[in-house]
mmCIF file of C-alpha atoms and ligand atoms in Angstrom:
data_model
loop_
_atom_site.group_PDB
_atom_site.id
_atom_site.type_symbol
_atom_site.label_atom_id
_atom_site.label_comp_id
_atom_site.label_asym_id
_atom_site.label_seq_id
_atom_site.Cartn_x
_atom_site.Cartn_y
_atom_site.Cartn_z
ATOM 1 C CA MET A 1036 34.135 -2.382 13.287
ATOM 2 C CA LYS A 1037 31.287 -4.665 12.264
ATOM 3 C CA ASP A 1038 28.268 -3.120 10.536
ATOM 4 C CA ILE A 1039 25.601 -2.169 13.055
ATOM 5 C CA PRO A 1040 22.124 -1.840 11.562
ATOM 6 C CA CYS A 1041 19.600 0.696 12.869
ATOM 7 C CA LYS A 1042 16.952 -1.202 14.840
ATOM 8 C CA GLY A 1043 14.252 0.938 13.277
ATOM 9 C CA CYS A 1044 14.970 0.713 9.547
ATOM 10 C CA GLY A 1045 17.859 -1.735 9.097
ATOM 11 C CA GLY A 1046 20.195 0.808 7.433
ATOM 12 C CA ILE A 1047 23.874 0.488 8.404
ATOM 13 C CA LEU A 1048 24.557 3.122 11.056
ATOM 14 C CA GLN A 1049 27.383 5.650 10.802
ATOM 15 C CA ASN A 1050 28.387 8.566 13.039
ATOM 16 C CA LYS A 1051 30.806 10.356 10.731
ATOM 17 C CA ASP A 1052 28.707 12.368 8.267
ATOM 18 C CA GLU A 1053 25.387 13.847 9.317
ATOM 19 C CA PHE A 1054 24.398 14.553 5.719
ATOM 20 C CA ARG A 1055 24.552 10.918 4.711
ATOM 21 C CA PRO A 1056 21.885 8.291 5.474
ATOM 22 C CA PHE A 1057 21.735 6.348 8.743
ATOM 23 C CA TYR A 1058 23.650 8.957 10.727
ATOM 24 C CA THR A 1059 23.477 8.825 14.486
ATOM 25 C CA PRO A 1060 25.176 11.295 16.835
ATOM 26 C CA LYS A 1061 25.525 8.454 19.375
ATOM 27 C CA PRO A 1062 28.710 6.414 19.739
ATOM 28 C CA LEU A 1063 28.531 3.000 18.109
ATOM 29 C CA GLU A 1064 29.674 0.178 20.301
ATOM 30 C CA GLU A 1065 29.552 -3.421 19.222
ATOM 31 C CA GLY A 1066 27.468 -5.564 21.535
ATOM 32 C CA GLU A 1067 25.500 -2.576 22.875
ATOM 33 C CA GLU A 1068 21.807 -2.067 22.067
ATOM 34 C CA PRO A 1069 22.032 -0.162 18.723
ATOM 35 C CA PRO A 1070 20.504 3.337 18.616
ATOM 36 C CA TYR A 1071 18.011 4.563 16.033
ATOM 37 C CA CYS A 1072 19.405 6.470 13.064
ATOM 38 C CA ARG A 1073 18.464 10.144 13.031
ATOM 39 C CA ARG A 1074 15.786 9.633 10.404
ATOM 40 C CA CYS A 1075 14.018 6.929 12.456
ATOM 41 C CA PHE A 1076 14.415 9.026 15.599
ATOM 42 C CA ARG A 1077 12.700 11.995 13.972
ATOM 43 C CA LEU A 1078 10.019 9.854 12.434
ATOM 44 C CA ARG A 1079 9.186 8.250 15.765
ATOM 45 C CA HIS A 1080 9.269 11.421 17.844
ATOM 46 C CA TYR A 1081 8.091 14.152 15.514
ATOM 47 C CA GLY A 1082 6.440 12.272 12.644
ATOM 48 C CA GLU A 1083 8.943 13.960 10.316
ATOM 49 C CA VAL A 1084 9.607 12.173 7.080
ATOM 50 C CA THR A 1085 12.894 12.361 5.211
ATOM 51 C CA PRO A 1086 12.401 10.722 1.833
ATOM 52 C CA THR A 1087 14.852 8.036 0.835
ATOM 53 C CA SER A 1088 14.835 5.350 -1.745
ATOM 54 C CA LEU A 1089 16.552 2.074 -2.301
ATOM 55 C CA SER A 1090 17.652 1.537 -5.882
ATOM 56 C CA ALA A 1091 16.430 -1.493 -7.823
ATOM 57 C CA GLU A 1092 20.048 -2.634 -7.840
ATOM 58 C CA ASP A 1093 20.361 -2.445 -4.056
ATOM 59 C CA TYR A 1094 17.115 -4.354 -3.823
ATOM 60 C CA ARG A 1095 18.264 -7.150 -6.101
ATOM 61 C CA ALA A 1096 21.552 -7.360 -4.224
ATOM 62 C CA MET A 1097 19.624 -7.716 -0.986
ATOM 63 C CA LEU A 1098 17.401 -10.479 -2.377
ATOM 64 C CA ALA A 1099 20.394 -12.310 -3.816
ATOM 65 C CA GLU A 1100 21.793 -12.667 -0.311
ATOM 66 C CA ILE A 1101 18.702 -14.380 1.035
ATOM 67 C CA ASP A 1102 19.028 -18.067 1.744
ATOM 68 C CA THR A 1103 17.276 -19.879 -1.121
ATOM 69 C CA ASP A 1104 15.715 -22.262 1.339
ATOM 70 C CA ALA A 1105 13.956 -19.517 3.328
ATOM 71 C CA LEU A 1106 10.173 -19.166 3.475
ATOM 72 C CA PHE A 1107 8.906 -15.999 1.800
ATOM 73 C CA VAL A 1108 5.918 -14.110 3.119
ATOM 74 C CA LYS A 1109 4.652 -11.693 0.523
ATOM 75 C CA VAL A 1110 2.593 -8.937 2.078
ATOM 76 C CA VAL A 1111 -0.018 -7.229 -0.090
ATOM 77 C CA ASP A 1112 -2.260 -4.282 0.712
ATOM 78 C CA LEU A 1113 -5.994 -5.017 0.405
ATOM 79 C CA PHE A 1114 -6.599 -1.376 -0.473
ATOM 80 C CA ASP A 1115 -4.322 -1.738 -3.523
ATOM 81 C CA VAL A 1116 -3.990 -5.452 -4.257
ATOM 82 C CA GLU A 1117 -2.713 -5.446 -7.836
ATOM 83 C CA GLY A 1118 -0.541 -2.397 -7.180
ATOM 84 C CA SER A 1119 1.213 -4.182 -4.362
ATOM 85 C CA LEU A 1120 1.841 -7.419 -6.281
ATOM 86 C CA ILE A 1121 4.903 -6.012 -8.113
ATOM 87 C CA PRO A 1122 5.619 -8.051 -11.262
ATOM 88 C CA ALA A 1123 9.369 -8.029 -10.499
ATOM 89 C CA LEU A 1124 8.659 -10.204 -7.482
ATOM 90 C CA THR A 1125 6.768 -12.893 -9.419
ATOM 91 C CA ARG A 1126 9.874 -14.623 -10.678
ATOM 92 C CA ILE A 1127 11.690 -14.370 -7.368
ATOM 93 C CA CYS A 1128 8.692 -15.726 -5.470
ATOM 94 C CA ALA A 1129 8.048 -18.515 -7.985
ATOM 95 C CA ALA A 1130 11.284 -20.193 -6.955
ATOM 96 C CA ARG A 1131 10.456 -20.082 -3.246
ATOM 97 C CA ASP A 1132 8.021 -21.469 -0.765
ATOM 98 C CA LEU A 1133 5.564 -18.628 -0.482
ATOM 99 C CA VAL A 1134 2.787 -17.538 1.839
ATOM 100 C CA VAL A 1135 0.723 -14.511 0.820
ATOM 101 C CA VAL A 1136 -0.598 -12.208 3.517
ATOM 102 C CA ALA A 1137 -3.290 -9.719 2.542
ATOM 103 C CA ASN A 1138 -3.006 -6.929 5.095
ATOM 104 C CA LYS A 1139 -5.215 -3.955 6.095
ATOM 105 C CA ARG A 1140 -8.379 -6.067 6.301
ATOM 106 C CA ASP A 1141 -9.743 -3.420 8.697
ATOM 107 C CA LEU A 1142 -10.027 -0.899 5.834
ATOM 108 C CA LEU A 1143 -12.607 -2.910 3.879
ATOM 109 C CA PRO A 1144 -16.134 -3.132 5.248
ATOM 110 C CA LYS A 1145 -16.667 -5.801 7.908
ATOM 111 C CA SER A 1146 -19.853 -6.820 6.136
ATOM 112 C CA ILE A 1147 -17.900 -8.438 3.296
ATOM 113 C CA LYS A 1148 -17.313 -12.118 3.880
ATOM 114 C CA ASP A 1149 -13.676 -13.175 4.296
ATOM 115 C CA ALA A 1150 -14.416 -16.184 2.093
ATOM 116 C CA ARG A 1151 -15.417 -13.852 -0.748
ATOM 117 C CA LEU A 1152 -12.278 -11.758 -0.350
ATOM 118 C CA LYS A 1153 -10.047 -14.845 -0.274
ATOM 119 C CA HIS A 1154 -11.735 -16.216 -3.359
ATOM 120 C CA ARG A 1155 -11.115 -12.989 -5.283
ATOM 121 C CA LEU A 1156 -7.548 -12.777 -3.968
ATOM 122 C CA ASN A 1157 -6.757 -16.308 -5.088
ATOM 123 C CA ALA A 1158 -8.064 -15.500 -8.558
ATOM 124 C CA ILE A 1159 -5.906 -12.341 -8.750
ATOM 125 C CA LEU A 1160 -2.818 -14.195 -7.484
ATOM 126 C CA THR A 1161 -3.241 -17.010 -9.993
ATOM 127 C CA ALA A 1162 -3.783 -14.545 -12.835
ATOM 128 C CA ASN A 1163 -0.511 -12.868 -11.863
ATOM 129 C CA GLY A 1164 1.521 -16.060 -11.725
ATOM 130 C CA PHE A 1165 1.677 -16.662 -7.970
ATOM 131 C CA SER A 1166 0.954 -20.051 -6.433
ATOM 132 C CA PRO A 1167 1.297 -19.646 -2.676
ATOM 133 C CA LEU A 1168 1.198 -22.480 -0.115
ATOM 134 C CA ALA A 1169 -1.365 -20.453 1.849
ATOM 135 C CA VAL A 1170 -3.181 -17.123 1.780
ATOM 136 C CA ALA A 1171 -4.016 -15.248 4.990
ATOM 137 C CA LEU A 1172 -6.147 -12.169 5.658
ATOM 138 C CA VAL A 1173 -4.915 -9.973 8.483
ATOM 139 C CA SER A 1174 -5.024 -6.539 9.983
ATOM 140 C CA ALA A 1175 -1.600 -5.778 11.420
ATOM 141 C CA THR A 1176 -2.834 -2.673 13.231
ATOM 142 C CA LYS A 1177 -5.847 -4.414 14.803
ATOM 143 C CA GLY A 1178 -4.097 -7.747 15.267
ATOM 144 C CA TRP A 1179 -6.846 -9.603 13.378
ATOM 145 C CA GLY A 1180 -5.730 -12.960 12.009
ATOM 146 C CA VAL A 1181 -2.202 -12.559 13.379
ATOM 147 C CA ASP A 1182 -2.289 -15.574 15.718
ATOM 148 C CA ASP A 1183 -3.680 -17.768 12.926
ATOM 149 C CA LEU A 1184 -0.938 -16.485 10.636
ATOM 150 C CA ILE A 1185 1.695 -17.380 13.235
ATOM 151 C CA SER A 1186 0.424 -20.996 13.313
ATOM 152 C CA VAL A 1187 0.406 -21.212 9.509
ATOM 153 C CA LEU A 1188 3.941 -19.819 9.320
ATOM 154 C CA ALA A 1189 5.244 -22.137 12.038
ATOM 155 C CA GLU A 1190 3.870 -25.117 10.113
ATOM 156 C CA LYS A 1191 5.174 -24.002 6.690
ATOM 157 C CA ALA A 1192 8.571 -22.750 7.889
ATOM 158 C CA GLN A 1193 9.637 -25.924 9.710
ATOM 159 C CA GLY A 1194 12.522 -24.113 11.358
ATOM 160 C CA ARG A 1195 13.555 -22.128 8.253
ATOM 161 C CA ASP A 1196 14.006 -18.358 8.349
ATOM 162 C CA ILE A 1197 10.979 -16.310 7.281
ATOM 163 C CA TYR A 1198 11.436 -13.237 5.058
ATOM 164 C CA PHE A 1199 8.701 -10.597 4.791
ATOM 165 C CA VAL A 1200 8.817 -9.079 1.321
ATOM 166 C CA GLY A 1201 6.584 -6.974 -0.906
ATOM 167 C CA ALA A 1202 5.815 -3.503 -2.127
ATOM 168 C CA THR A 1203 6.604 -0.549 0.083
ATOM 169 C CA ASN A 1204 3.904 0.617 2.499
ATOM 170 C CA THR A 1205 1.958 -2.670 2.574
ATOM 171 C CA GLY A 1206 2.536 -2.954 6.329
ATOM 172 C CA LYS A 1207 5.363 -5.496 6.564
ATOM 173 C CA SER A 1208 7.042 -3.791 9.502
ATOM 174 C CA THR A 1209 3.751 -3.143 11.290
ATOM 175 C CA LEU A 1210 2.902 -6.832 10.890
ATOM 176 C CA LEU A 1211 6.269 -7.926 12.260
ATOM 177 C CA ASN A 1212 5.944 -5.622 15.260
ATOM 178 C CA ARG A 1213 2.520 -7.114 15.871
ATOM 179 C CA MET A 1214 3.800 -10.674 15.599
ATOM 180 C CA ILE A 1215 6.604 -9.873 18.044
ATOM 181 C CA ARG A 1216 3.983 -8.594 20.470
ATOM 182 C CA SER A 1217 2.021 -11.841 20.144
ATOM 183 C CA LEU A 1218 5.095 -14.045 20.413
ATOM 184 C CA VAL A 1219 7.066 -12.457 23.234
ATOM 185 C CA ASP A 1220 4.662 -9.920 24.694
ATOM 186 C CA GLU A 1221 6.987 -6.993 23.965
ATOM 187 C CA GLU A 1222 6.558 -4.015 21.636
ATOM 188 C CA GLY A 1223 8.476 -4.410 18.357
ATOM 189 C CA THR A 1224 11.049 -1.681 17.668
ATOM 190 C CA ILE A 1225 10.807 -1.485 13.881
ATOM 191 C CA THR A 1226 9.946 1.954 12.512
ATOM 192 C CA THR A 1227 6.721 2.183 10.496
ATOM 193 C CA SER A 1228 5.182 5.167 8.731
ATOM 194 C CA PHE A 1229 2.618 6.294 6.170
ATOM 195 C CA ALA A 1230 5.458 7.278 3.835
ATOM 196 C CA PRO A 1231 6.852 4.733 1.402
ATOM 197 C CA GLY A 1232 10.457 3.624 1.839
ATOM 198 C CA THR A 1233 10.515 3.423 5.632
ATOM 199 C CA THR A 1234 12.518 0.211 6.032
ATOM 200 C CA GLN A 1235 15.982 0.553 4.502
ATOM 201 C CA GLY A 1236 17.774 -2.727 5.164
ATOM 202 C CA THR A 1237 17.017 -6.223 6.426
ATOM 203 C CA ILE A 1238 16.098 -6.472 10.102
ATOM 204 C CA ARG A 1239 16.577 -9.928 11.655
ATOM 205 C CA ILE A 1240 14.559 -10.909 14.655
ATOM 206 C CA PRO A 1241 15.703 -14.241 16.057
ATOM 207 C CA PHE A 1242 12.893 -16.328 17.485
ATOM 208 C CA GLU A 1243 13.364 -19.837 18.883
ATOM 209 C CA ASP A 1244 15.060 -21.887 16.156
ATOM 210 C CA LEU A 1245 14.457 -19.443 13.300
ATOM 211 C CA ALA A 1246 14.525 -15.744 12.416
ATOM 212 C CA LEU A 1247 11.812 -13.389 11.229
ATOM 213 C CA VAL A 1248 13.317 -10.936 8.763
ATOM 214 C CA ASP A 1249 11.856 -7.592 7.703
ATOM 215 C CA THR A 1250 12.999 -6.230 4.338
ATOM 216 C CA PRO A 1251 12.674 -2.869 2.554
ATOM 217 C CA GLY A 1252 9.678 -2.605 0.254
ATOM 218 C CA LEU A 1253 9.890 -2.279 -3.487
ATOM 219 C CA PHE A 1254 8.531 0.961 -4.895
ATOM 220 C CA LYS A 1255 5.501 0.761 -7.135
ATOM 221 C CA LYS A 1256 5.967 2.526 -10.462
ATOM 222 C CA ASN A 1257 2.419 3.471 -11.296
ATOM 223 C CA HIS A 1258 1.335 4.956 -8.044
ATOM 224 C CA LEU A 1259 -0.021 8.083 -6.511
ATOM 225 C CA TYR A 1260 2.759 8.370 -3.971
ATOM 226 C CA ASN A 1261 5.136 9.300 -6.753
ATOM 227 C CA LEU A 1262 3.015 12.407 -7.361
ATOM 228 C CA LEU A 1263 1.873 13.762 -4.003
ATOM 229 C CA SER A 1264 3.275 15.776 -1.116
ATOM 230 C CA ALA A 1265 3.449 14.188 2.341
ATOM 231 C CA SER A 1266 0.238 15.832 3.564
ATOM 232 C CA SER A 1267 -1.786 14.835 0.493
ATOM 233 C CA LEU A 1268 -0.375 11.354 0.776
ATOM 234 C CA GLN A 1269 -1.696 11.156 4.306
ATOM 235 C CA ALA A 1270 -5.074 12.420 3.142
ATOM 236 C CA VAL A 1271 -5.544 9.657 0.557
ATOM 237 C CA GLN A 1272 -4.677 6.809 2.947
ATOM 238 C CA PRO A 1273 -7.707 5.615 4.876
ATOM 239 C CA LYS A 1274 -6.977 4.955 8.532
ATOM 240 C CA LYS A 1275 -10.086 3.005 9.440
ATOM 241 C CA GLU A 1276 -12.969 1.100 7.888
ATOM 242 C CA ILE A 1277 -13.977 2.824 4.679
ATOM 243 C CA LYS A 1278 -17.574 3.965 4.563
ATOM 244 C CA PRO A 1279 -18.542 3.409 0.935
ATOM 245 C CA LYS A 1280 -20.325 6.309 -0.784
ATOM 246 C CA VAL A 1281 -23.130 5.278 -3.098
ATOM 247 C CA TYR A 1282 -24.245 7.296 -6.144
ATOM 248 C CA GLN A 1283 -26.864 6.594 -8.800
ATOM 249 C CA LEU A 1284 -25.466 8.217 -11.904
ATOM 250 C CA GLU A 1285 -26.997 9.126 -15.211
ATOM 251 C CA PRO A 1286 -25.093 9.442 -18.451
ATOM 252 C CA ASP A 1287 -23.604 12.923 -18.960
ATOM 253 C CA GLN A 1288 -22.679 13.214 -15.319
ATOM 254 C CA THR A 1289 -19.141 13.484 -13.938
ATOM 255 C CA VAL A 1290 -17.702 12.588 -10.567
ATOM 256 C CA PHE A 1291 -14.417 13.980 -9.244
ATOM 257 C CA LEU A 1292 -12.230 12.223 -6.681
ATOM 258 C CA GLY A 1293 -10.444 15.266 -5.359
ATOM 259 C CA ALA A 1294 -8.580 16.671 -8.337
ATOM 260 C CA LEU A 1295 -6.877 13.314 -8.808
ATOM 261 C CA ALA A 1296 -9.462 11.509 -10.890
ATOM 262 C CA ARG A 1297 -12.374 12.565 -13.022
ATOM 263 C CA ILE A 1298 -14.938 9.984 -14.081
ATOM 264 C CA ASP A 1299 -17.234 10.907 -16.980
ATOM 265 C CA PHE A 1300 -20.250 8.688 -17.531
ATOM 266 C CA VAL A 1301 -20.262 9.201 -21.298
ATOM 267 C CA LYS A 1302 -23.047 6.836 -22.279
ATOM 268 C CA GLY A 1303 -25.165 4.003 -20.901
ATOM 269 C CA LEU A 1304 -28.135 3.362 -18.651
ATOM 270 C CA PRO A 1305 -28.491 4.873 -15.164
ATOM 271 C CA SER A 1306 -26.071 2.838 -13.053
ATOM 272 C CA SER A 1307 -24.872 2.453 -9.479
ATOM 273 C CA PHE A 1308 -21.413 3.643 -8.421
ATOM 274 C CA VAL A 1309 -19.937 2.832 -5.013
ATOM 275 C CA PHE A 1310 -16.812 4.763 -4.058
ATOM 276 C CA TYR A 1311 -14.185 3.359 -1.678
ATOM 277 C CA THR A 1312 -11.727 6.114 -0.738
ATOM 278 C CA ALA A 1313 -10.359 7.807 2.380
ATOM 279 C CA PRO A 1314 -12.871 10.212 3.986
ATOM 280 C CA ASP A 1315 -10.615 13.220 3.313
ATOM 281 C CA VAL A 1316 -10.888 12.755 -0.442
ATOM 282 C CA THR A 1317 -13.731 14.965 -1.714
ATOM 283 C CA ILE A 1318 -16.206 13.248 -3.982
ATOM 284 C CA HIS A 1319 -18.099 15.704 -6.104
ATOM 285 C CA ARG A 1320 -20.785 15.117 -8.706
ATOM 286 C CA THR A 1321 -21.487 17.589 -11.490
ATOM 287 C CA LYS A 1322 -22.802 17.747 -15.046
ATOM 288 C CA LEU A 1323 -20.332 16.589 -17.667
ATOM 289 C CA LEU A 1324 -20.818 19.857 -19.519
ATOM 290 C CA ARG A 1325 -19.673 21.837 -16.502
ATOM 291 C CA ALA A 1326 -16.830 19.508 -15.518
ATOM 292 C CA ASP A 1327 -13.920 21.312 -17.229
ATOM 293 C CA ASP A 1328 -14.884 24.622 -15.756
ATOM 294 C CA PHE A 1329 -15.493 23.149 -12.302
ATOM 295 C CA PHE A 1330 -12.140 21.396 -12.324
ATOM 296 C CA ASN A 1331 -10.235 24.519 -13.326
ATOM 297 C CA ARG A 1332 -11.914 26.640 -10.682
ATOM 298 C CA HIS A 1333 -11.800 24.192 -7.775
ATOM 299 C CA LYS A 1334 -8.757 21.936 -8.132
ATOM 300 C CA GLY A 1335 -6.674 22.111 -4.979
ATOM 301 C CA GLY A 1336 -9.559 23.877 -3.192
ATOM 302 C CA ASP A 1337 -12.936 22.139 -3.006
ATOM 303 C CA LEU A 1338 -11.423 19.337 -5.040
ATOM 304 C CA TYR A 1339 -8.883 18.066 -2.520
ATOM 305 C CA PRO A 1340 -6.329 16.477 -2.575
ATOM 306 C CA PRO A 1341 -3.963 17.722 -3.896
ATOM 307 C CA SER A 1342 -3.566 21.102 -2.226
ATOM 308 C CA ALA A 1343 -3.477 24.317 -4.258
ATOM 309 C CA LEU A 1344 0.334 24.381 -4.029
ATOM 310 C CA GLU A 1345 0.889 21.038 -5.699
ATOM 311 C CA GLU A 1346 1.402 20.929 -9.451
ATOM 312 C CA LEU A 1347 0.339 17.622 -10.972
ATOM 313 C CA PRO A 1348 1.078 16.360 -14.472
ATOM 314 C CA PRO A 1349 -1.679 17.009 -17.044
ATOM 315 C CA LEU A 1350 -4.648 14.623 -17.119
ATOM 316 C CA SER A 1351 -4.884 11.849 -19.654
ATOM 317 C CA ALA A 1352 -8.002 9.883 -20.639
ATOM 318 C CA HIS A 1353 -8.765 6.145 -20.376
ATOM 319 C CA HIS A 1354 -11.945 4.401 -21.519
ATOM 320 C CA PHE A 1355 -13.675 1.636 -19.606
ATOM 321 C CA PRO A 1356 -16.795 -0.131 -20.858
ATOM 322 C CA PHE A 1357 -18.883 -1.971 -18.228
ATOM 323 C CA ARG A 1358 -21.745 -4.440 -18.546
ATOM 324 C CA GLU A 1359 -24.863 -5.397 -16.639
ATOM 325 C CA GLU A 1360 -23.793 -9.026 -16.093
ATOM 326 C CA GLU A 1361 -20.817 -8.265 -13.885
ATOM 327 C CA LYS A 1362 -19.827 -5.858 -11.152
ATOM 328 C CA THR A 1363 -16.681 -4.022 -12.197
ATOM 329 C CA ASP A 1364 -14.106 -2.095 -10.178
ATOM 330 C CA ILE A 1365 -12.181 0.806 -11.617
ATOM 331 C CA VAL A 1366 -9.066 1.022 -9.452
ATOM 332 C CA PHE A 1367 -6.921 4.109 -8.863
ATOM 333 C CA PRO A 1368 -3.789 2.681 -7.253
ATOM 334 C CA GLY A 1369 -3.349 4.288 -3.838
ATOM 335 C CA LEU A 1370 -6.475 6.440 -4.065
ATOM 336 C CA GLY A 1371 -9.118 3.723 -3.924
ATOM 337 C CA PHE A 1372 -11.647 2.165 -6.261
ATOM 338 C CA VAL A 1373 -15.194 2.488 -7.507
ATOM 339 C CA THR A 1374 -17.514 -0.479 -7.986
ATOM 340 C CA VAL A 1375 -19.802 -0.017 -10.956
ATOM 341 C CA LYS A 1376 -23.010 -1.920 -11.633
ATOM 342 C CA GLY A 1377 -25.015 -1.228 -14.747
ATOM 343 C CA SER A 1378 -23.959 -0.740 -18.326
ATOM 344 C CA GLY A 1379 -22.228 1.942 -20.300
ATOM 345 C CA VAL A 1380 -18.873 3.510 -20.979
ATOM 346 C CA LEU A 1381 -16.728 5.576 -18.657
ATOM 347 C CA ARG A 1382 -14.068 8.036 -19.656
ATOM 348 C CA VAL A 1383 -11.644 8.412 -16.815
ATOM 349 C CA PHE A 1384 -9.053 11.161 -16.471
ATOM 350 C CA THR A 1385 -6.047 10.857 -14.182
ATOM 351 C CA PRO A 1386 -2.730 12.689 -13.996
ATOM 352 C CA LYS A 1387 0.005 10.961 -15.954
ATOM 353 C CA GLY A 1388 1.708 8.584 -13.525
ATOM 354 C CA LEU A 1389 -1.537 7.367 -11.962
ATOM 355 C CA GLN A 1390 -2.752 4.592 -14.241
ATOM 356 C CA PRO A 1391 -6.299 3.392 -13.511
ATOM 357 C CA TYR A 1392 -7.240 -0.211 -14.282
ATOM 358 C CA ARG A 1393 -10.332 -2.377 -14.332
ATOM 359 C CA ARG A 1394 -11.014 -5.664 -12.588
ATOM 360 C CA GLU A 1395 -13.899 -7.886 -11.578
ATOM 361 C CA ALA A 1396 -15.279 -6.342 -8.378
ATOM 362 C CA ILE A 1397 -13.365 -7.403 -5.265
ATOM 363 C CA ILE A 1398 -16.368 -6.840 -2.997
HETATM 364 N N1 GTP B 1227 -5.418 0.444 8.326
HETATM 365 C C1 GTP B 1227 -4.280 -0.254 8.403
HETATM 366 N N2 GTP B 1227 -3.110 0.358 8.208
HETATM 367 C C2 GTP B 1227 -1.984 -0.395 8.313
HETATM 368 C C3 GTP B 1227 -2.019 -1.781 8.591
HETATM 369 N N3 GTP B 1227 -0.751 -2.227 8.619
HETATM 370 C C4 GTP B 1227 0.039 -1.167 8.356
HETATM 371 N N4 GTP B 1227 -0.701 -0.061 8.173
HETATM 372 C C5 GTP B 1227 -0.224 1.299 7.863
HETATM 373 O O1 GTP B 1227 0.445 1.275 6.613
HETATM 374 C C6 GTP B 1227 1.536 2.202 6.615
HETATM 375 C C7 GTP B 1227 2.807 1.484 6.209
HETATM 376 O O2 GTP B 1227 3.183 0.576 7.224
HETATM 377 P P1 GTP B 1227 4.672 -0.003 7.331
HETATM 378 O O3 GTP B 1227 4.624 -1.123 8.321
HETATM 379 O O4 GTP B 1227 5.663 1.081 7.558
HETATM 380 O O5 GTP B 1227 4.840 -0.598 5.842
HETATM 381 P P2 GTP B 1227 6.080 -1.367 5.217
HETATM 382 O O6 GTP B 1227 5.520 -2.395 4.289
HETATM 383 O O7 GTP B 1227 7.003 -1.842 6.262
HETATM 384 O O8 GTP B 1227 6.747 -0.187 4.364
HETATM 385 P P3 GTP B 1227 8.283 -0.046 3.849
HETATM 386 O O9 GTP B 1227 9.177 -0.244 5.006
HETATM 387 O O10 GTP B 1227 8.327 1.329 3.275
HETATM 388 O O11 GTP B 1227 8.453 -1.096 2.792
HETATM 389 C C8 GTP B 1227 1.573 2.791 8.026
HETATM 390 O O12 GTP B 1227 0.885 4.029 8.000
HETATM 391 C C9 GTP B 1227 0.824 1.773 8.850
HETATM 392 O O13 GTP B 1227 0.208 2.318 10.006
HETATM 393 C C10 GTP B 1227 -3.297 -2.397 8.809
HETATM 394 O O14 GTP B 1227 -3.453 -3.589 9.085
HETATM 395 N N5 GTP B 1227 -4.388 -1.581 8.680
HETATM 396 MG MG1 MG B 1228 8.935 -1.438 6.608
#
């Protein structure tokens, strides 16, 4: 029998072994509408997540099969731009016609100008070795920019197949479902979820003279989702426009982002700090002198996430100087970022496996 992919995640369905991936209890008939695999079924009906992962080898094998002439659409997450670039994709994308889509525009404040965001994005893309034919800002969940994106893609594809690639959880499948809705006025059937690793194989959606193809995302190495439980992972992902929290900080003060990051203002002049994180992440200011004690007493409680039951690796320190002349972001991939204006030095603690980095402010 020919391989029948699950219409939710693209994994090849089987009905022999319920302990192996892509099991379905339903009979598999060629030519019939394929069922969902059990994992997609549970995800869609009960929000239950069964973790899976695609090995780097499987991923390379999948990419190797893609027609070299296809148009690539690389989807990045505006809440974690650099994290979702994935260096491994630079070389693959360099050889292709590429459009970059920056998704989740709805999470960043509406007050920021799109032109500013695009300008910063272009700078980041160039610095990372990407030279796309076009860059688009969209919100797949809200549908913002999706019709414009469709026109851009139609023009650049010229009848070639279009592959949606990128890091896991950037919203590739959500975007495709949204495009399907715009194009044929029907709900897309691809499974999406807050958990990384939702799409497991390629999903081809024929449209007119070409096909739109969803692909599994690549896992990010340095990322919070490698450390957290499902519920904490949900807590750190903002679902709607982030309301920035503004603090004026003095040297010798500390701010905690849950128990996932500790920012010590070790020296400098009083400066402004604007935090962009999900509302469920507690932001707590204290005196540097009291910080150790506070952390030990309140991690997993008042300092949430993680929950009290989750053991995280020990914290390690990173130092970031910042200067008056430029606004700087300290980014915690997956957790958010803080925009700093002023001058001084920060000492930042994060659990091993969550590597903070610094960039020129994106906002
Ligand atoms: N706020 C917001 N969330 C989005 C947007 N697009 C997708 N998401 C959310 O991001 C999460 C991941 O979406 P998916 O579409 O499953 O991501 P993916 O890139 O297909 O992920 P993989 O299949 O694991 O590679 C889900 O919780 C989506 O609801 C968006 O435009 N705005
Ligand atoms: Mg997907």
